[in-house]
mmCIF file of C-alpha atoms (C1' of nucleotides) in Angstrom:
data_model
loop_
_atom_site.group_PDB
_atom_site.id
_atom_site.type_symbol
_atom_site.label_atom_id
_atom_site.label_comp_id
_atom_site.label_asym_id
_atom_site.label_seq_id
_atom_site.Cartn_x
_atom_site.Cartn_y
_atom_site.Cartn_z
ATOM 1 C CA MET A 236 0.054 -0.156 -0.288
ATOM 2 C CA GLY A 237 1.396 3.416 -0.448
ATOM 3 C CA PRO A 238 -0.050 7.081 -0.747
ATOM 4 C CA THR A 239 -2.395 6.273 -3.927
ATOM 5 C CA LEU A 240 -4.538 4.459 -1.445
ATOM 6 C CA VAL A 241 -5.044 7.695 0.407
ATOM 7 C CA ARG A 242 -5.250 9.511 -2.747
ATOM 8 C CA GLN A 243 -7.759 7.119 -4.046
ATOM 9 C CA MET A 244 -10.104 6.733 -1.281
ATOM 10 C CA LEU A 245 -9.793 10.917 -0.688
ATOM 11 C CA SER A 246 -11.062 11.625 -3.600
ATOM 12 C CA THR A 247 -13.411 8.449 -3.587
ATOM 13 C CA LEU A 248 -15.566 10.300 -0.690
ATOM 14 C CA SER A 249 -14.824 13.527 -2.155
ATOM 15 C CA GLU A 250 -16.593 12.277 -5.483
ATOM 16 C CA ARG A 251 -19.894 11.734 -3.700
ATOM 17 C CA GLY A 252 -20.175 14.503 -1.304
ATOM 18 C CA HIS A 253 -18.336 13.969 1.965
ATOM 19 C CA ARG A 254 -16.021 16.512 3.552
ATOM 20 C CA LEU A 255 -12.069 16.001 3.925
ATOM 21 C CA THR A 256 -11.881 16.629 6.944
ATOM 22 C CA ARG A 257 -8.854 16.103 8.993
ATOM 23 C CA PRO A 258 -10.615 13.469 11.103
ATOM 24 C CA ARG A 259 -11.129 11.690 8.175
ATOM 25 C CA GLN A 260 -7.589 12.539 7.185
ATOM 26 C CA THR A 261 -5.629 10.793 9.679
ATOM 27 C CA VAL A 262 -7.617 7.858 9.701
ATOM 28 C CA LEU A 263 -7.203 7.129 5.980
ATOM 29 C CA ARG A 264 -3.295 8.011 7.364
ATOM 30 C CA VAL A 265 -3.905 5.098 9.745
ATOM 31 C CA ILE A 266 -4.718 2.581 7.708
ATOM 32 C CA GLU A 267 -2.524 3.242 5.037
ATOM 33 C CA ALA A 268 0.547 2.482 7.397
ATOM 34 C CA SER A 269 -1.892 -0.889 8.638
ATOM 35 C CA PRO A 270 -1.404 -3.602 5.983
ATOM 36 C CA GLU A 271 -1.956 -5.976 8.871
ATOM 37 C CA GLY A 272 -5.432 -4.417 9.189
ATOM 38 C CA PHE A 273 -6.499 -2.798 11.850
ATOM 39 C CA THR A 274 -9.184 -2.191 14.889
ATOM 40 C CA ALA A 275 -11.308 0.743 15.729
ATOM 41 C CA ARG A 276 -9.237 1.466 18.480
ATOM 42 C CA GLN A 277 -5.271 0.916 17.089
ATOM 43 C CA VAL A 278 -6.716 3.351 14.862
ATOM 44 C CA TYR A 279 -7.418 5.317 17.895
ATOM 45 C CA GLN A 280 -4.232 4.762 19.486
ATOM 46 C CA ALA A 281 -2.596 5.448 16.071
ATOM 47 C CA THR A 282 -3.705 8.761 16.010
ATOM 48 C CA ARG A 283 -2.639 9.373 19.657
ATOM 49 C CA ARG A 284 0.417 8.142 19.213
ATOM 50 C CA ARG A 285 1.046 10.613 16.718
ATOM 51 C CA GLY A 286 -0.179 13.383 18.766
ATOM 52 C CA ILE A 287 -3.412 13.867 17.332
ATOM 53 C CA ARG A 288 -6.875 13.735 19.065
ATOM 54 C CA ILE A 289 -9.902 11.960 17.758
ATOM 55 C CA GLY A 290 -12.697 11.294 19.466
ATOM 56 C CA LEU A 291 -13.334 7.443 19.131
ATOM 57 C CA THR A 292 -16.890 8.185 17.780
ATOM 58 C CA SER A 293 -15.136 10.039 14.903
ATOM 59 C CA ILE A 294 -12.824 6.625 14.261
ATOM 60 C CA TYR A 295 -16.196 4.492 14.040
ATOM 61 C CA ARG A 296 -18.129 6.778 11.997
ATOM 62 C CA THR A 297 -15.273 6.962 9.505
ATOM 63 C CA LEU A 298 -14.410 3.207 9.370
ATOM 64 C CA ASN A 299 -18.279 2.953 8.848
ATOM 65 C CA LEU A 300 -18.586 5.280 6.089
ATOM 66 C CA LEU A 301 -15.386 3.487 4.448
ATOM 67 C CA VAL A 302 -17.182 0.314 4.728
ATOM 68 C CA ARG A 303 -20.485 1.380 2.904
ATOM 69 C CA HIS A 304 -17.966 3.450 0.106
ATOM 70 C CA GLY A 305 -16.468 -0.476 -0.750
ATOM 71 C CA LEU A 306 -13.097 0.652 0.213
ATOM 72 C CA ILE A 307 -12.335 -0.943 3.811
ATOM 73 C CA GLN A 308 -13.795 -4.301 4.948
ATOM 74 C CA GLU A 309 -14.724 -6.448 8.169
ATOM 75 C CA VAL A 310 -12.005 -9.201 7.656
ATOM 76 C CA HIS A 311 -12.274 -10.905 11.583
ATOM 77 C CA ARG A 312 -13.291 -10.300 14.847
ATOM 78 C CA GLU A 313 -10.933 -11.341 17.581
ATOM 79 C CA ASN A 314 -12.856 -11.258 21.598
ATOM 80 C CA GLY A 315 -15.682 -8.804 20.028
ATOM 81 C CA GLU A 316 -13.793 -6.367 18.065
ATOM 82 C CA HIS A 317 -13.913 -5.881 14.523
ATOM 83 C CA ARG A 318 -10.828 -5.920 11.843
ATOM 84 C CA TYR A 319 -10.721 -3.994 8.863
ATOM 85 C CA LEU A 320 -9.073 -4.444 6.036
ATOM 86 C CA ALA A 321 -8.662 -1.682 3.376
ATOM 87 C CA CYS A 322 -10.044 -3.367 0.049
ATOM 88 C CA GLU A 323 -6.763 -3.109 -1.957
ATOM 89 C CA ALA A 324 -4.603 -4.331 1.075
ATOM 90 C CA ASN A 325 -1.694 -7.238 -0.020
ATOM 91 C CA HIS A 326 -4.575 -10.055 -0.264
ATOM 92 C CA HIS A 327 -4.272 -12.938 2.806
ATOM 93 C CA HIS A 328 -6.438 -14.747 4.301
ATOM 94 C CA HIS A 329 -6.704 -16.633 7.969
ATOM 95 C CA ALA A 330 -7.353 -19.814 9.307
ATOM 96 C CA VAL A 331 -8.230 -19.935 12.580
ATOM 97 C CA CYS A 332 -7.648 -23.042 15.608
ATOM 98 C CA MET A 333 -11.651 -23.009 16.818
ATOM 99 C CA ALA A 334 -10.166 -24.130 20.163
ATOM 100 C CA CYS A 335 -7.044 -22.237 20.648
ATOM 101 C CA GLY A 336 -8.262 -18.962 18.671
ATOM 102 C CA ARG A 337 -4.479 -18.924 16.692
ATOM 103 C CA ILE A 338 -4.148 -17.372 13.191
ATOM 104 C CA LEU A 339 -2.441 -18.464 10.866
ATOM 105 C CA ASP A 340 -1.698 -17.130 7.340
ATOM 106 C CA PHE A 341 -2.177 -18.284 3.684
ATOM 107 C CA GLU A 342 -2.430 -16.401 0.646
ATOM 108 C CA ALA A 343 -3.424 -18.002 -2.694
ATOM 109 C CA CYS A 344 -7.187 -18.377 -2.647
ATOM 110 C CA GLY A 345 -7.923 -18.893 -6.233
ATOM 111 C CA LEU A 346 -11.891 -17.207 -6.041
ATOM 112 C CA GLU A 347 -11.679 -15.125 -9.166
ATOM 113 C CA ASP A 348 -13.707 -17.830 -11.621
ATOM 114 C CA LEU A 349 -16.101 -17.524 -8.716
ATOM 115 C CA THR A 350 -16.039 -13.928 -8.125
ATOM 116 C CA ARG A 351 -16.864 -13.384 -11.327
ATOM 117 C CA ARG A 352 -19.395 -16.160 -11.788
ATOM 118 C CA VAL A 353 -21.134 -14.341 -8.608
ATOM 119 C CA ALA A 354 -21.441 -11.159 -10.395
ATOM 120 C CA ARG A 355 -22.930 -11.838 -12.875
ATOM 121 C CA THR A 356 -25.810 -13.635 -11.248
ATOM 122 C CA THR A 357 -26.226 -12.182 -8.233
ATOM 123 C CA ARG A 358 -25.771 -8.584 -10.459
ATOM 124 C CA MET A 359 -23.605 -7.580 -7.175
ATOM 125 C CA ALA A 360 -20.183 -5.597 -8.051
ATOM 126 C CA ILE A 361 -17.584 -7.909 -5.978
ATOM 127 C CA LEU A 362 -15.030 -5.750 -4.472
ATOM 128 C CA GLY A 363 -13.607 -8.336 -2.015
ATOM 129 C CA HIS A 364 -14.083 -11.419 -0.078
ATOM 130 C CA ARG A 365 -13.680 -12.834 3.173
ATOM 131 C CA LEU A 366 -12.410 -15.933 3.447
ATOM 132 C CA GLU A 367 -11.493 -18.114 6.398
ATOM 133 C CA LEU A 368 -10.854 -21.864 7.067
ATOM 134 C CA PHE A 369 -11.319 -22.923 10.751
ATOM 135 C CA GLY A 370 -9.738 -26.399 12.262
ATOM 136 C CA GLN A 371 -7.503 -27.736 14.881
ATOM 137 C CA CYS A 372 -4.337 -26.842 14.511
ATOM 138 C CA GLN A 373 -1.792 -29.299 15.750
ATOM 139 C CA ASP A 374 -1.108 -28.354 19.513
ATOM 140 C CA CYS A 375 -5.264 -28.515 19.688
ATOM 141 C CA ARG A 376 -5.699 -32.013 18.280
ATOM 142 C CA LYS A 377 -3.113 -33.723 20.242
ATOM 143 C CA ARG A 378 -5.119 -32.152 23.107
ATOM 144 C CA MET B 1158 -29.438 -31.798 8.820
ATOM 145 C CA GLY B 1159 -30.567 -34.923 11.000
ATOM 146 C CA PRO B 1160 -30.963 -36.537 13.835
ATOM 147 C CA THR B 1161 -27.121 -37.815 13.296
ATOM 148 C CA LEU B 1162 -25.767 -34.468 13.660
ATOM 149 C CA VAL B 1163 -27.529 -34.478 17.545
ATOM 150 C CA ARG B 1164 -26.149 -37.725 18.238
ATOM 151 C CA GLN B 1165 -22.874 -37.307 16.545
ATOM 152 C CA MET B 1166 -21.973 -34.012 18.504
ATOM 153 C CA LEU B 1167 -23.190 -35.697 21.995
ATOM 154 C CA SER B 1168 -21.045 -38.353 21.045
ATOM 155 C CA THR B 1169 -17.841 -36.393 20.450
ATOM 156 C CA LEU B 1170 -18.705 -34.153 23.921
ATOM 157 C CA SER B 1171 -19.039 -36.783 26.147
ATOM 158 C CA GLU B 1172 -16.073 -39.371 24.886
ATOM 159 C CA ARG B 1173 -14.206 -35.583 25.580
ATOM 160 C CA GLY B 1174 -15.484 -35.916 29.152
ATOM 161 C CA HIS B 1175 -18.356 -33.306 29.210
ATOM 162 C CA ARG B 1176 -21.577 -33.698 30.427
ATOM 163 C CA LEU B 1177 -24.625 -34.762 28.534
ATOM 164 C CA THR B 1178 -26.622 -32.266 30.312
ATOM 165 C CA ARG B 1179 -30.258 -31.473 29.732
ATOM 166 C CA PRO B 1180 -29.621 -27.692 28.481
ATOM 167 C CA ARG B 1181 -27.128 -28.916 26.546
ATOM 168 C CA GLN B 1182 -29.243 -31.588 24.510
ATOM 169 C CA THR B 1183 -31.975 -28.865 24.256
ATOM 170 C CA VAL B 1184 -29.596 -26.123 22.449
ATOM 171 C CA LEU B 1185 -28.227 -29.365 19.951
ATOM 172 C CA ARG B 1186 -31.850 -30.087 19.186
ATOM 173 C CA VAL B 1187 -32.656 -26.637 18.485
ATOM 174 C CA ILE B 1188 -29.347 -26.396 15.946
ATOM 175 C CA GLU B 1189 -30.752 -29.316 14.401
ATOM 176 C CA ALA B 1190 -34.115 -27.795 13.715
ATOM 177 C CA SER B 1191 -32.482 -24.293 12.270
ATOM 178 C CA PRO B 1192 -30.307 -25.653 8.758
ATOM 179 C CA GLU B 1193 -29.884 -21.900 7.702
ATOM 180 C CA GLY B 1194 -28.252 -20.905 11.039
ATOM 181 C CA PHE B 1195 -28.932 -19.216 14.472
ATOM 182 C CA THR B 1196 -28.012 -16.557 16.795
ATOM 183 C CA ALA B 1197 -27.634 -16.730 20.489
ATOM 184 C CA ARG B 1198 -30.851 -14.996 20.933
ATOM 185 C CA GLN B 1199 -32.501 -17.383 18.699
ATOM 186 C CA VAL B 1200 -31.781 -20.220 19.936
ATOM 187 C CA TYR B 1201 -32.315 -19.236 23.300
ATOM 188 C CA GLN B 1202 -36.905 -18.313 21.846
ATOM 189 C CA ALA B 1203 -36.770 -22.151 20.578
ATOM 190 C CA THR B 1204 -36.213 -23.568 24.259
ATOM 191 C CA ARG B 1205 -38.896 -21.314 25.236
ATOM 192 C CA ARG B 1206 -41.222 -22.382 22.762
ATOM 193 C CA ARG B 1207 -40.403 -25.849 22.933
ATOM 194 C CA GLY B 1208 -41.750 -24.955 26.969
ATOM 195 C CA ILE B 1209 -38.266 -25.042 28.523
ATOM 196 C CA ARG B 1210 -36.587 -22.732 30.144
ATOM 197 C CA ILE B 1211 -32.041 -22.235 29.912
ATOM 198 C CA GLY B 1212 -30.515 -18.645 30.863
ATOM 199 C CA LEU B 1213 -28.998 -17.280 28.448
ATOM 200 C CA THR B 1214 -26.014 -17.940 29.855
ATOM 201 C CA SER B 1215 -25.990 -21.606 29.686
ATOM 202 C CA ILE B 1216 -26.748 -20.938 25.917
ATOM 203 C CA TYR B 1217 -24.112 -18.608 25.296
ATOM 204 C CA ARG B 1218 -21.598 -21.512 27.068
ATOM 205 C CA THR B 1219 -22.765 -24.194 25.358
ATOM 206 C CA LEU B 1220 -22.294 -22.134 21.729
ATOM 207 C CA ASN B 1221 -19.009 -21.181 22.636
ATOM 208 C CA LEU B 1222 -18.044 -25.236 23.506
ATOM 209 C CA LEU B 1223 -19.337 -26.441 20.484
ATOM 210 C CA VAL B 1224 -16.921 -23.719 18.654
ATOM 211 C CA ARG B 1225 -14.149 -24.409 20.089
ATOM 212 C CA HIS B 1226 -15.097 -28.435 19.414
ATOM 213 C CA GLY B 1227 -15.224 -27.647 16.404
ATOM 214 C CA LEU B 1228 -18.763 -28.620 16.050
ATOM 215 C CA ILE B 1229 -20.225 -24.895 15.009
ATOM 216 C CA GLN B 1230 -18.854 -22.391 13.082
ATOM 217 C CA GLU B 1231 -19.742 -18.638 13.657
ATOM 218 C CA VAL B 1232 -21.065 -17.630 9.858
ATOM 219 C CA HIS B 1233 -21.552 -14.294 9.983
ATOM 220 C CA ARG B 1234 -22.352 -10.844 12.859
ATOM 221 C CA GLU B 1235 -25.931 -8.808 11.859
ATOM 222 C CA ASN B 1236 -25.536 -5.822 14.036
ATOM 223 C CA GLY B 1237 -23.501 -6.949 16.437
ATOM 224 C CA GLU B 1238 -25.188 -10.499 16.568
ATOM 225 C CA HIS B 1239 -23.451 -13.409 15.941
ATOM 226 C CA ARG B 1240 -24.919 -16.079 13.948
ATOM 227 C CA TYR B 1241 -23.501 -19.713 13.847
ATOM 228 C CA LEU B 1242 -23.921 -22.705 11.421
ATOM 229 C CA ALA B 1243 -23.345 -26.314 12.612
ATOM 230 C CA CYS B 1244 -20.455 -27.796 10.530
ATOM 231 C CA GLU B 1245 -22.170 -30.259 8.812
ATOM 232 C CA ALA B 1246 -24.958 -28.003 7.345
ATOM 233 C CA ASN B 1247 -26.151 -27.523 4.029
ATOM 234 C CA HIS B 1248 -23.271 -25.753 2.386
ATOM 235 C CA HIS B 1249 -23.576 -22.424 0.950
ATOM 236 C CA HIS B 1250 -21.564 -18.658 1.264
ATOM 237 C CA HIS B 1251 -23.593 -14.982 1.467
ATOM 238 C CA ALA B 1252 -22.722 -12.164 -0.755
ATOM 239 C CA VAL B 1253 -23.406 -8.710 1.551
ATOM 240 C CA CYS B 1254 -23.905 -5.281 0.130
ATOM 241 C CA MET B 1255 -21.605 -2.987 1.653
ATOM 242 C CA ALA B 1256 -24.218 -0.168 1.191
ATOM 243 C CA CYS B 1257 -27.554 -1.612 1.919
ATOM 244 C CA GLY B 1258 -26.694 -5.092 4.184
ATOM 245 C CA ARG B 1259 -28.423 -6.892 1.672
ATOM 246 C CA ILE B 1260 -27.971 -10.893 1.307
ATOM 247 C CA LEU B 1261 -28.065 -13.371 -1.563
ATOM 248 C CA ASP B 1262 -26.481 -16.724 -1.017
ATOM 249 C CA PHE B 1263 -24.426 -18.380 -3.483
ATOM 250 C CA GLU B 1264 -23.306 -21.881 -3.436
ATOM 251 C CA ALA B 1265 -20.376 -22.932 -5.591
ATOM 252 C CA CYS B 1266 -17.380 -22.351 -3.339
ATOM 253 C CA GLY B 1267 -14.558 -25.344 -4.543
ATOM 254 C CA LEU B 1268 -12.755 -24.891 -2.034
ATOM 255 C CA GLU B 1269 -11.806 -28.452 -1.831
ATOM 256 C CA ASP B 1270 -8.451 -28.142 -3.388
ATOM 257 C CA LEU B 1271 -7.155 -25.116 -1.027
ATOM 258 C CA THR B 1272 -8.739 -26.370 1.905
ATOM 259 C CA ARG B 1273 -5.970 -29.856 1.163
ATOM 260 C CA ARG B 1274 -3.309 -27.090 0.318
ATOM 261 C CA VAL B 1275 -3.793 -25.653 3.429
ATOM 262 C CA ALA B 1276 -4.318 -28.405 5.659
ATOM 263 C CA ARG B 1277 -1.008 -30.357 4.413
ATOM 264 C CA THR B 1278 1.242 -26.344 5.210
ATOM 265 C CA THR B 1279 -0.374 -25.597 8.465
ATOM 266 C CA ARG B 1280 -1.130 -29.139 10.071
ATOM 267 C CA MET B 1281 -4.381 -27.893 10.961
ATOM 268 C CA ALA B 1282 -7.472 -29.846 11.040
ATOM 269 C CA ILE B 1283 -9.662 -28.150 8.163
ATOM 270 C CA LEU B 1284 -12.958 -28.989 9.653
ATOM 271 C CA GLY B 1285 -15.171 -26.025 7.660
ATOM 272 C CA HIS B 1286 -14.244 -22.558 6.405
ATOM 273 C CA ARG B 1287 -16.280 -19.393 6.058
ATOM 274 C CA LEU B 1288 -15.986 -17.704 2.268
ATOM 275 C CA GLU B 1289 -18.241 -14.156 1.992
ATOM 276 C CA LEU B 1290 -18.279 -11.460 -0.656
ATOM 277 C CA PHE B 1291 -18.366 -8.287 -0.497
ATOM 278 C CA GLY B 1292 -20.119 -5.635 -3.017
ATOM 279 C CA GLN B 1293 -22.565 -2.914 -3.875
ATOM 280 C CA CYS B 1294 -25.729 -4.556 -4.717
ATOM 281 C CA GLN B 1295 -27.725 -3.617 -8.425
ATOM 282 C CA ASP B 1296 -29.740 -0.309 -6.392
ATOM 283 C CA CYS B 1297 -27.071 0.985 -4.363
ATOM 284 C CA ARG B 1298 -24.865 1.262 -7.482
ATOM 285 C CA LYS B 1299 -27.417 3.278 -8.870
ATOM 286 C CA ARG B 1300 -27.667 5.642 -5.979
ATOM 287 C "C1'" DA C 70 -23.377 31.477 5.543
ATOM 288 C "C1'" DT C 71 -25.147 26.656 5.800
ATOM 289 C "C1'" DC C 72 -25.099 22.175 7.006
ATOM 290 C "C1'" DT C 73 -22.285 18.168 7.343
ATOM 291 C "C1'" DG C 74 -18.694 16.414 10.344
ATOM 292 C "C1'" DT C 75 -17.047 16.101 15.502
ATOM 293 C "C1'" DG C 76 -16.509 15.127 20.494
ATOM 294 C "C1'" DC C 77 -18.834 14.285 24.615
ATOM 295 C "C1'" DA C 78 -21.935 11.346 27.443
ATOM 296 C "C1'" DA C 79 -24.871 8.174 28.322
ATOM 297 C "C1'" DA C 80 -27.618 4.501 26.239
ATOM 298 C "C1'" DG C 81 -27.304 -0.122 23.846
ATOM 299 C "C1'" DG C 82 -26.743 -4.740 22.913
ATOM 300 C "C1'" DT C 83 -24.563 -8.181 22.783
ATOM 301 C "C1'" DT C 84 -21.459 -11.483 25.537
ATOM 302 C "C1'" DT C 85 -18.720 -12.942 29.551
ATOM 303 C "C1'" DT C 86 -18.240 -13.288 34.370
ATOM 304 C "C1'" DG C 87 -18.548 -14.815 40.141
ATOM 305 C "C1'" DC C 88 -20.869 -17.424 43.163
ATOM 306 C "C1'" DA C 89 -23.945 -19.808 45.390
ATOM 307 C "C1'" DG C 90 -26.725 -23.879 44.428
ATOM 308 C "C1'" DG C 91 -28.493 -28.254 41.372
ATOM 309 C "C1'" DG C 92 -27.630 -32.219 39.068
ATOM 310 C "C1'" DG C 93 -24.330 -35.937 35.718
ATOM 311 C "C1'" DA C 94 -21.217 -40.090 35.916
ATOM 312 C "C1'" DT D 1229 -20.286 -38.478 46.492
ATOM 313 C "C1'" DC D 1230 -17.978 -35.204 43.158
ATOM 314 C "C1'" DC D 1231 -17.520 -31.734 40.770
ATOM 315 C "C1'" DC D 1232 -19.015 -30.322 36.204
ATOM 316 C "C1'" DC D 1233 -22.938 -27.028 34.451
ATOM 317 C "C1'" DT D 1234 -26.480 -23.978 35.722
ATOM 318 C "C1'" DG D 1235 -28.626 -19.521 36.561
ATOM 319 C "C1'" DC D 1236 -29.044 -15.034 38.059
ATOM 320 C "C1'" DA D 1237 -27.178 -10.759 38.219
ATOM 321 C "C1'" DA D 1238 -24.229 -7.615 37.635
ATOM 322 C "C1'" DA D 1239 -19.743 -6.497 34.943
ATOM 323 C "C1'" DA D 1240 -17.426 -5.871 30.690
ATOM 324 C "C1'" DC D 1241 -17.161 -4.928 26.257
ATOM 325 C "C1'" DC D 1242 -17.727 -2.857 21.926
ATOM 326 C "C1'" DT D 1243 -20.412 0.111 18.752
ATOM 327 C "C1'" DT D 1244 -23.938 3.568 18.318
ATOM 328 C "C1'" DT D 1245 -26.981 7.703 19.394
ATOM 329 C "C1'" DG D 1246 -28.251 12.616 20.791
ATOM 330 C "C1'" DC D 1247 -27.201 16.954 21.222
ATOM 331 C "C1'" DA D 1248 -24.276 21.450 20.989
ATOM 332 C "C1'" DC D 1249 -20.632 23.175 18.715
ATOM 333 C "C1'" DA D 1250 -16.903 23.735 15.189
ATOM 334 C "C1'" DG D 1251 -15.186 23.525 11.105
ATOM 335 C "C1'" DA D 1252 -14.986 22.759 5.470
ATOM 336 C "C1'" DT D 1253 -17.150 23.752 1.387
#
DNA sequence: ATCTGTGCAAAGGTTTTGCAGGGGA
DNA sequence: TCCCCTGCAAAACCTTTGCACAGAT
């Protein structure tokens, strides 16, 4: 990810009649620097580390706005906290152990064909996907 | 799904040293009757309709137990409420509109190869998966 | 100048935890 | 009998909402 991402998001929001406020720009810059995804609280803490005070409320509102516009997506939920990922971010997925919660990454998913097929069937513009595998890791299987 | 599912879940729990209490059995029977998935609250209401009083707490604890043992999985979150699905349930996935939240189903996913590949790489026993596509539905695209 | 966006505080809702008592094995 | 499981109540938690003010266009 690079400055391209922020510029693209800013222009999308602007085109659609949203104001490019300081809080929104700050959130976007944090997202840009979080290739592994982020939670609302992480964005909040990151902005504070940068010496900028933004209310948690605005973080949530901005994230919801970005989701509605298809710029970020919710990818995972850990301990009741949502994890988001920029739609253009480097593409990977999770294999989650249902017993201990351990998360392993994997890359290739080969969903391009499926995506095209579903787009045709449902007449939706498919912008991203979430794929998670569930199972039991080696340690938990041994008990 | 059929009685097989309940029997299988019961024996799995039993084998692993858990007690087959009345609340747990009731929850399993509700799950069996919910091929489209269920939320904690729906399980709660369904048990009450059957004239059986179980605390919401026990529902949550039972669901968490079943998840840890790989018998059910969390498939979706709507308005902060988790939706679960028995791992052996009829297999389908969701395409979610990021703007209005509309959900469309689709079936084929063709992840068998990927599953095998990841199982080999990560040494996890893969028991299920969640796949969701995100995008914008026809109506929301028109604005 | 207008009207969207922000921040605070408080509400809202789901899920978890503590603890005393009950019921499987 | 033993100890896991249950149920209630309360806590903990993330997220949303109401309202007055600030700031982008």
